[in-house]
């Protein structure tokens, strides 16, 4: 399959940038033809290119006509749809805080993917996207890349909160209370 991925930028090690790098390299290893379009190129773009994947800042430079556009971010997805007027697309939303993540409404977007069920009402109510066109696709991890290196301690020594946003103090307050109960600093 020939797949075109879009992303707002490929300059830093942020979530969507690493998602594109990891997914495109995995798909290339499975003999899919992949390319990436972004308006801002940098070190992540170079890493993707080093894996033998075309990365361009103009969709006209994609070396093939894609079978599917895997669109991330509003402007870049629209630019790819305009460059390939017969190609269907998937719009993948990773966040709700930035305008780039606002779902693009276009007749050739055949599916929408969100990383959490929490985004489904936003897509349905604010943008009138039917629930049967939205799929929840949780973030993944390559289990062959990350192996167990040691057995965890039975007594916790540290706590880690992994999130891009905390909408209110309850999550952080709950974590602090749990740490205090376990005598964690």
PDB file of N, CA and C in Angstrom, residues 10-56:
ATOM      1  N   UNK A  10       8.182  18.416  11.943  1.00  0.00           N
ATOM      2  CA  UNK A  10       9.069  17.275  12.205  1.00  0.00           C
ATOM      3  C   UNK A  10      10.403  17.827  12.690  1.00  0.00           C
ATOM      4  N   UNK A  11      10.322  18.660  13.727  1.00  0.00           N
ATOM      5  CA  UNK A  11      11.496  19.387  14.201  1.00  0.00           C
ATOM      6  C   UNK A  11      11.961  18.980  15.600  1.00  0.00           C
ATOM      7  N   UNK A  12      11.051  18.507  16.429  1.00  0.00           N
ATOM      8  CA  UNK A  12      11.366  18.172  17.825  1.00  0.00           C
ATOM      9  C   UNK A  12      10.829  16.786  18.155  1.00  0.00           C
ATOM     10  N   UNK A  13      11.177  16.285  19.304  1.00  0.00           N
ATOM     11  CA  UNK A  13      10.742  14.952  19.719  1.00  0.00           C
ATOM     12  C   UNK A  13       9.431  15.038  20.498  1.00  0.00           C
ATOM     13  N   UNK A  14       8.378  15.477  19.813  1.00  0.00           N
ATOM     14  CA  UNK A  14       7.060  15.547  20.435  1.00  0.00           C
ATOM     15  C   UNK A  14       6.263  14.305  20.047  1.00  0.00           C
ATOM     16  N   UNK A  15       5.082  14.159  20.637  1.00  0.00           N
ATOM     17  CA  UNK A  15       4.280  12.956  20.450  1.00  0.00           C
ATOM     18  C   UNK A  15       3.957  12.616  19.010  1.00  0.00           C
ATOM     19  N   UNK A  16       3.359  13.554  18.272  1.00  0.00           N
ATOM     20  CA  UNK A  16       2.957  13.220  16.902  1.00  0.00           C
ATOM     21  C   UNK A  16       4.161  13.021  15.996  1.00  0.00           C
ATOM     22  N   UNK A  17       5.221  13.750  16.255  1.00  0.00           N
ATOM     23  CA  UNK A  17       6.427  13.594  15.434  1.00  0.00           C
ATOM     24  C   UNK A  17       7.035  12.201  15.618  1.00  0.00           C
ATOM     25  N   UNK A  18       7.131  11.753  16.862  1.00  0.00           N
ATOM     26  CA  UNK A  18       7.660  10.414  17.113  1.00  0.00           C
ATOM     27  C   UNK A  18       6.694   9.338  16.609  1.00  0.00           C
ATOM     28  N   UNK A  19       5.392   9.606  16.726  1.00  0.00           N
ATOM     29  CA  UNK A  19       4.388   8.689  16.191  1.00  0.00           C
ATOM     30  C   UNK A  19       4.618   8.482  14.692  1.00  0.00           C
ATOM     31  N   UNK A  20       4.793   9.573  13.948  1.00  0.00           N
ATOM     32  CA  UNK A  20       5.026   9.475  12.503  1.00  0.00           C
ATOM     33  C   UNK A  20       6.325   8.726  12.217  1.00  0.00           C
ATOM     34  N   UNK A  21       7.380   9.062  12.945  1.00  0.00           N
ATOM     35  CA  UNK A  21       8.670   8.388  12.717  1.00  0.00           C
ATOM     36  C   UNK A  21       8.553   6.887  12.947  1.00  0.00           C
ATOM     37  N   UNK A  22       7.967   6.501  14.067  1.00  0.00           N
ATOM     38  CA  UNK A  22       7.883   5.081  14.402  1.00  0.00           C
ATOM     39  C   UNK A  22       6.951   4.319  13.465  1.00  0.00           C
ATOM     40  N   UNK A  23       5.789   4.897  13.160  1.00  0.00           N
ATOM     41  CA  UNK A  23       4.820   4.190  12.318  1.00  0.00           C
ATOM     42  C   UNK A  23       5.302   4.078  10.877  1.00  0.00           C
ATOM     43  N   UNK A  24       5.874   5.142  10.333  1.00  0.00           N
ATOM     44  CA  UNK A  24       6.334   5.058   8.941  1.00  0.00           C
ATOM     45  C   UNK A  24       7.498   4.074   8.797  1.00  0.00           C
ATOM     46  N   UNK A  25       8.411   4.069   9.744  1.00  0.00           N
ATOM     47  CA  UNK A  25       9.525   3.118   9.630  1.00  0.00           C
ATOM     48  C   UNK A  25       9.044   1.681   9.793  1.00  0.00           C
ATOM     49  N   UNK A  26       8.075   1.457  10.678  1.00  0.00           N
ATOM     50  CA  UNK A  26       7.517   0.102  10.832  1.00  0.00           C
ATOM     51  C   UNK A  26       6.779  -0.335   9.571  1.00  0.00           C
ATOM     52  N   UNK A  27       6.021   0.560   8.971  1.00  0.00           N
ATOM     53  CA  UNK A  27       5.301   0.212   7.745  1.00  0.00           C
ATOM     54  C   UNK A  27       6.254  -0.042   6.580  1.00  0.00           C
ATOM     55  N   UNK A  28       7.331   0.735   6.502  1.00  0.00           N
ATOM     56  CA  UNK A  28       8.326   0.511   5.445  1.00  0.00           C
ATOM     57  C   UNK A  28       8.949  -0.875   5.597  1.00  0.00           C
ATOM     58  N   UNK A  29       9.231  -1.297   6.834  1.00  0.00           N
ATOM     59  CA  UNK A  29       9.787  -2.633   7.071  1.00  0.00           C
ATOM     60  C   UNK A  29       8.822  -3.732   6.641  1.00  0.00           C
ATOM     61  N   UNK A  30       7.535  -3.396   6.584  1.00  0.00           N
ATOM     62  CA  UNK A  30       6.520  -4.367   6.153  1.00  0.00           C
ATOM     63  C   UNK A  30       6.202  -4.209   4.660  1.00  0.00           C
ATOM     64  N   UNK A  31       7.117  -3.559   3.944  1.00  0.00           N
ATOM     65  CA  UNK A  31       7.056  -3.396   2.489  1.00  0.00           C
ATOM     66  C   UNK A  31       5.945  -2.490   1.982  1.00  0.00           C
ATOM     67  N   UNK A  32       5.485  -1.564   2.822  1.00  0.00           N
ATOM     68  CA  UNK A  32       4.566  -0.538   2.332  1.00  0.00           C
ATOM     69  C   UNK A  32       5.401   0.625   1.813  1.00  0.00           C
ATOM     70  N   UNK A  33       4.864   1.353   0.857  1.00  0.00           N
ATOM     71  CA  UNK A  33       5.522   2.544   0.348  1.00  0.00           C
ATOM     72  C   UNK A  33       4.959   3.722   1.133  1.00  0.00           C
ATOM     73  N   UNK A  34       5.818   4.449   1.832  1.00  0.00           N
ATOM     74  CA  UNK A  34       5.374   5.553   2.675  1.00  0.00           C
ATOM     75  C   UNK A  34       6.162   6.814   2.368  1.00  0.00           C
ATOM     76  N   UNK A  35       5.511   7.940   2.600  1.00  0.00           N
ATOM     77  CA  UNK A  35       6.149   9.255   2.484  1.00  0.00           C
ATOM     78  C   UNK A  35       5.506  10.150   3.531  1.00  0.00           C
ATOM     79  N   UNK A  36       6.191  11.253   3.847  1.00  0.00           N
ATOM     80  CA  UNK A  36       5.705  12.172   4.873  1.00  0.00           C
ATOM     81  C   UNK A  36       5.753  13.593   4.328  1.00  0.00           C
ATOM     82  N   UNK A  37       4.672  14.338   4.583  1.00  0.00           N
ATOM     83  CA  UNK A  37       4.599  15.758   4.239  1.00  0.00           C
ATOM     84  C   UNK A  37       4.435  16.565   5.517  1.00  0.00           C
ATOM     85  N   UNK A  38       5.273  17.590   5.660  1.00  0.00           N
ATOM     86  CA  UNK A  38       5.178  18.519   6.778  1.00  0.00           C
ATOM     87  C   UNK A  38       5.674  19.875   6.306  1.00  0.00           C
ATOM     88  N   UNK A  39       5.113  20.926   6.858  1.00  0.00           N
ATOM     89  CA  UNK A  39       5.541  22.267   6.466  1.00  0.00           C
ATOM     90  C   UNK A  39       6.780  22.738   7.221  1.00  0.00           C
ATOM     91  N   UNK A  40       7.134  22.044   8.283  1.00  0.00           N
ATOM     92  CA  UNK A  40       8.302  22.425   9.076  1.00  0.00           C
ATOM     93  C   UNK A  40       9.170  21.192   9.284  1.00  0.00           C
ATOM     94  N   UNK A  41      10.326  21.197   8.641  1.00  0.00           N
ATOM     95  CA  UNK A  41      11.217  20.036   8.693  1.00  0.00           C
ATOM     96  C   UNK A  41      12.412  20.329   9.585  1.00  0.00           C
ATOM     97  N   UNK A  42      12.921  19.268  10.214  1.00  0.00           N
ATOM     98  CA  UNK A  42      14.071  19.408  11.103  1.00  0.00           C
ATOM     99  C   UNK A  42      14.666  18.055  11.407  1.00  0.00           C
ATOM    100  N   UNK A  43      15.138  17.887  12.653  1.00  0.00           N
ATOM    101  CA  UNK A  43      15.889  16.679  13.003  1.00  0.00           C
ATOM    102  C   UNK A  43      15.055  15.399  12.897  1.00  0.00           C
ATOM    103  N   UNK A  44      13.780  15.433  13.220  1.00  0.00           N
ATOM    104  CA  UNK A  44      12.957  14.223  13.102  1.00  0.00           C
ATOM    105  C   UNK A  44      12.765  13.881  11.626  1.00  0.00           C
ATOM    106  N   UNK A  45      12.599  14.893  10.780  1.00  0.00           N
ATOM    107  CA  UNK A  45      12.499  14.652   9.339  1.00  0.00           C
ATOM    108  C   UNK A  45      13.765  13.969   8.823  1.00  0.00           C
ATOM    109  N   UNK A  46      14.920  14.396   9.297  1.00  0.00           N
ATOM    110  CA  UNK A  46      16.184  13.783   8.866  1.00  0.00           C
ATOM    111  C   UNK A  46      16.269  12.331   9.316  1.00  0.00           C
ATOM    112  N   UNK A  47      15.786  12.026  10.504  1.00  0.00           N
ATOM    113  CA  UNK A  47      15.798  10.638  10.977  1.00  0.00           C
ATOM    114  C   UNK A  47      14.886   9.753  10.124  1.00  0.00           C
ATOM    115  N   UNK A  48      13.745  10.295   9.728  1.00  0.00           N
ATOM    116  CA  UNK A  48      12.832   9.533   8.870  1.00  0.00           C
ATOM    117  C   UNK A  48      13.476   9.322   7.499  1.00  0.00           C
ATOM    118  N   UNK A  49      14.087  10.365   6.965  1.00  0.00           N
ATOM    119  CA  UNK A  49      14.795  10.233   5.673  1.00  0.00           C
ATOM    120  C   UNK A  49      15.921   9.201   5.763  1.00  0.00           C
ATOM    121  N   UNK A  50      16.610   9.172   6.879  1.00  0.00           N
ATOM    122  CA  UNK A  50      17.710   8.218   7.056  1.00  0.00           C
ATOM    123  C   UNK A  50      17.209   6.773   6.993  1.00  0.00           C
ATOM    124  N   UNK A  51      15.918   6.578   7.264  1.00  0.00           N
ATOM    125  CA  UNK A  51      15.312   5.240   7.163  1.00  0.00           C
ATOM    126  C   UNK A  51      14.867   4.940   5.731  1.00  0.00           C
ATOM    127  N   UNK A  52      15.175   5.858   4.805  1.00  0.00           N
ATOM    128  CA  UNK A  52      14.833   5.638   3.400  1.00  0.00           C
ATOM    129  C   UNK A  52      13.420   6.052   3.031  1.00  0.00           C
ATOM    130  N   UNK A  53      12.834   6.933   3.814  1.00  0.00           N
ATOM    131  CA  UNK A  53      11.459   7.380   3.589  1.00  0.00           C
ATOM    132  C   UNK A  53      11.489   8.824   3.093  1.00  0.00           C
ATOM    133  N   UNK A  54      10.828   9.110   1.969  1.00  0.00           N
ATOM    134  CA  UNK A  54      10.778  10.496   1.495  1.00  0.00           C
ATOM    135  C   UNK A  54      10.028  11.396   2.472  1.00  0.00           C
ATOM    136  N   UNK A  55      10.620  12.545   2.781  1.00  0.00           N
ATOM    137  CA  UNK A  55      10.000  13.559   3.627  1.00  0.00           C
ATOM    138  C   UNK A  55      10.087  14.869   2.854  1.00  0.00           C
ATOM    139  N   UNK A  56       8.949  15.512   2.639  1.00  0.00           N
ATOM    140  CA  UNK A  56       8.906  16.716   1.812  1.00  0.00           C
ATOM    141  C   UNK A  56       8.123  17.824   2.508  1.00  0.00           C
TER     142      UNK A  56
END
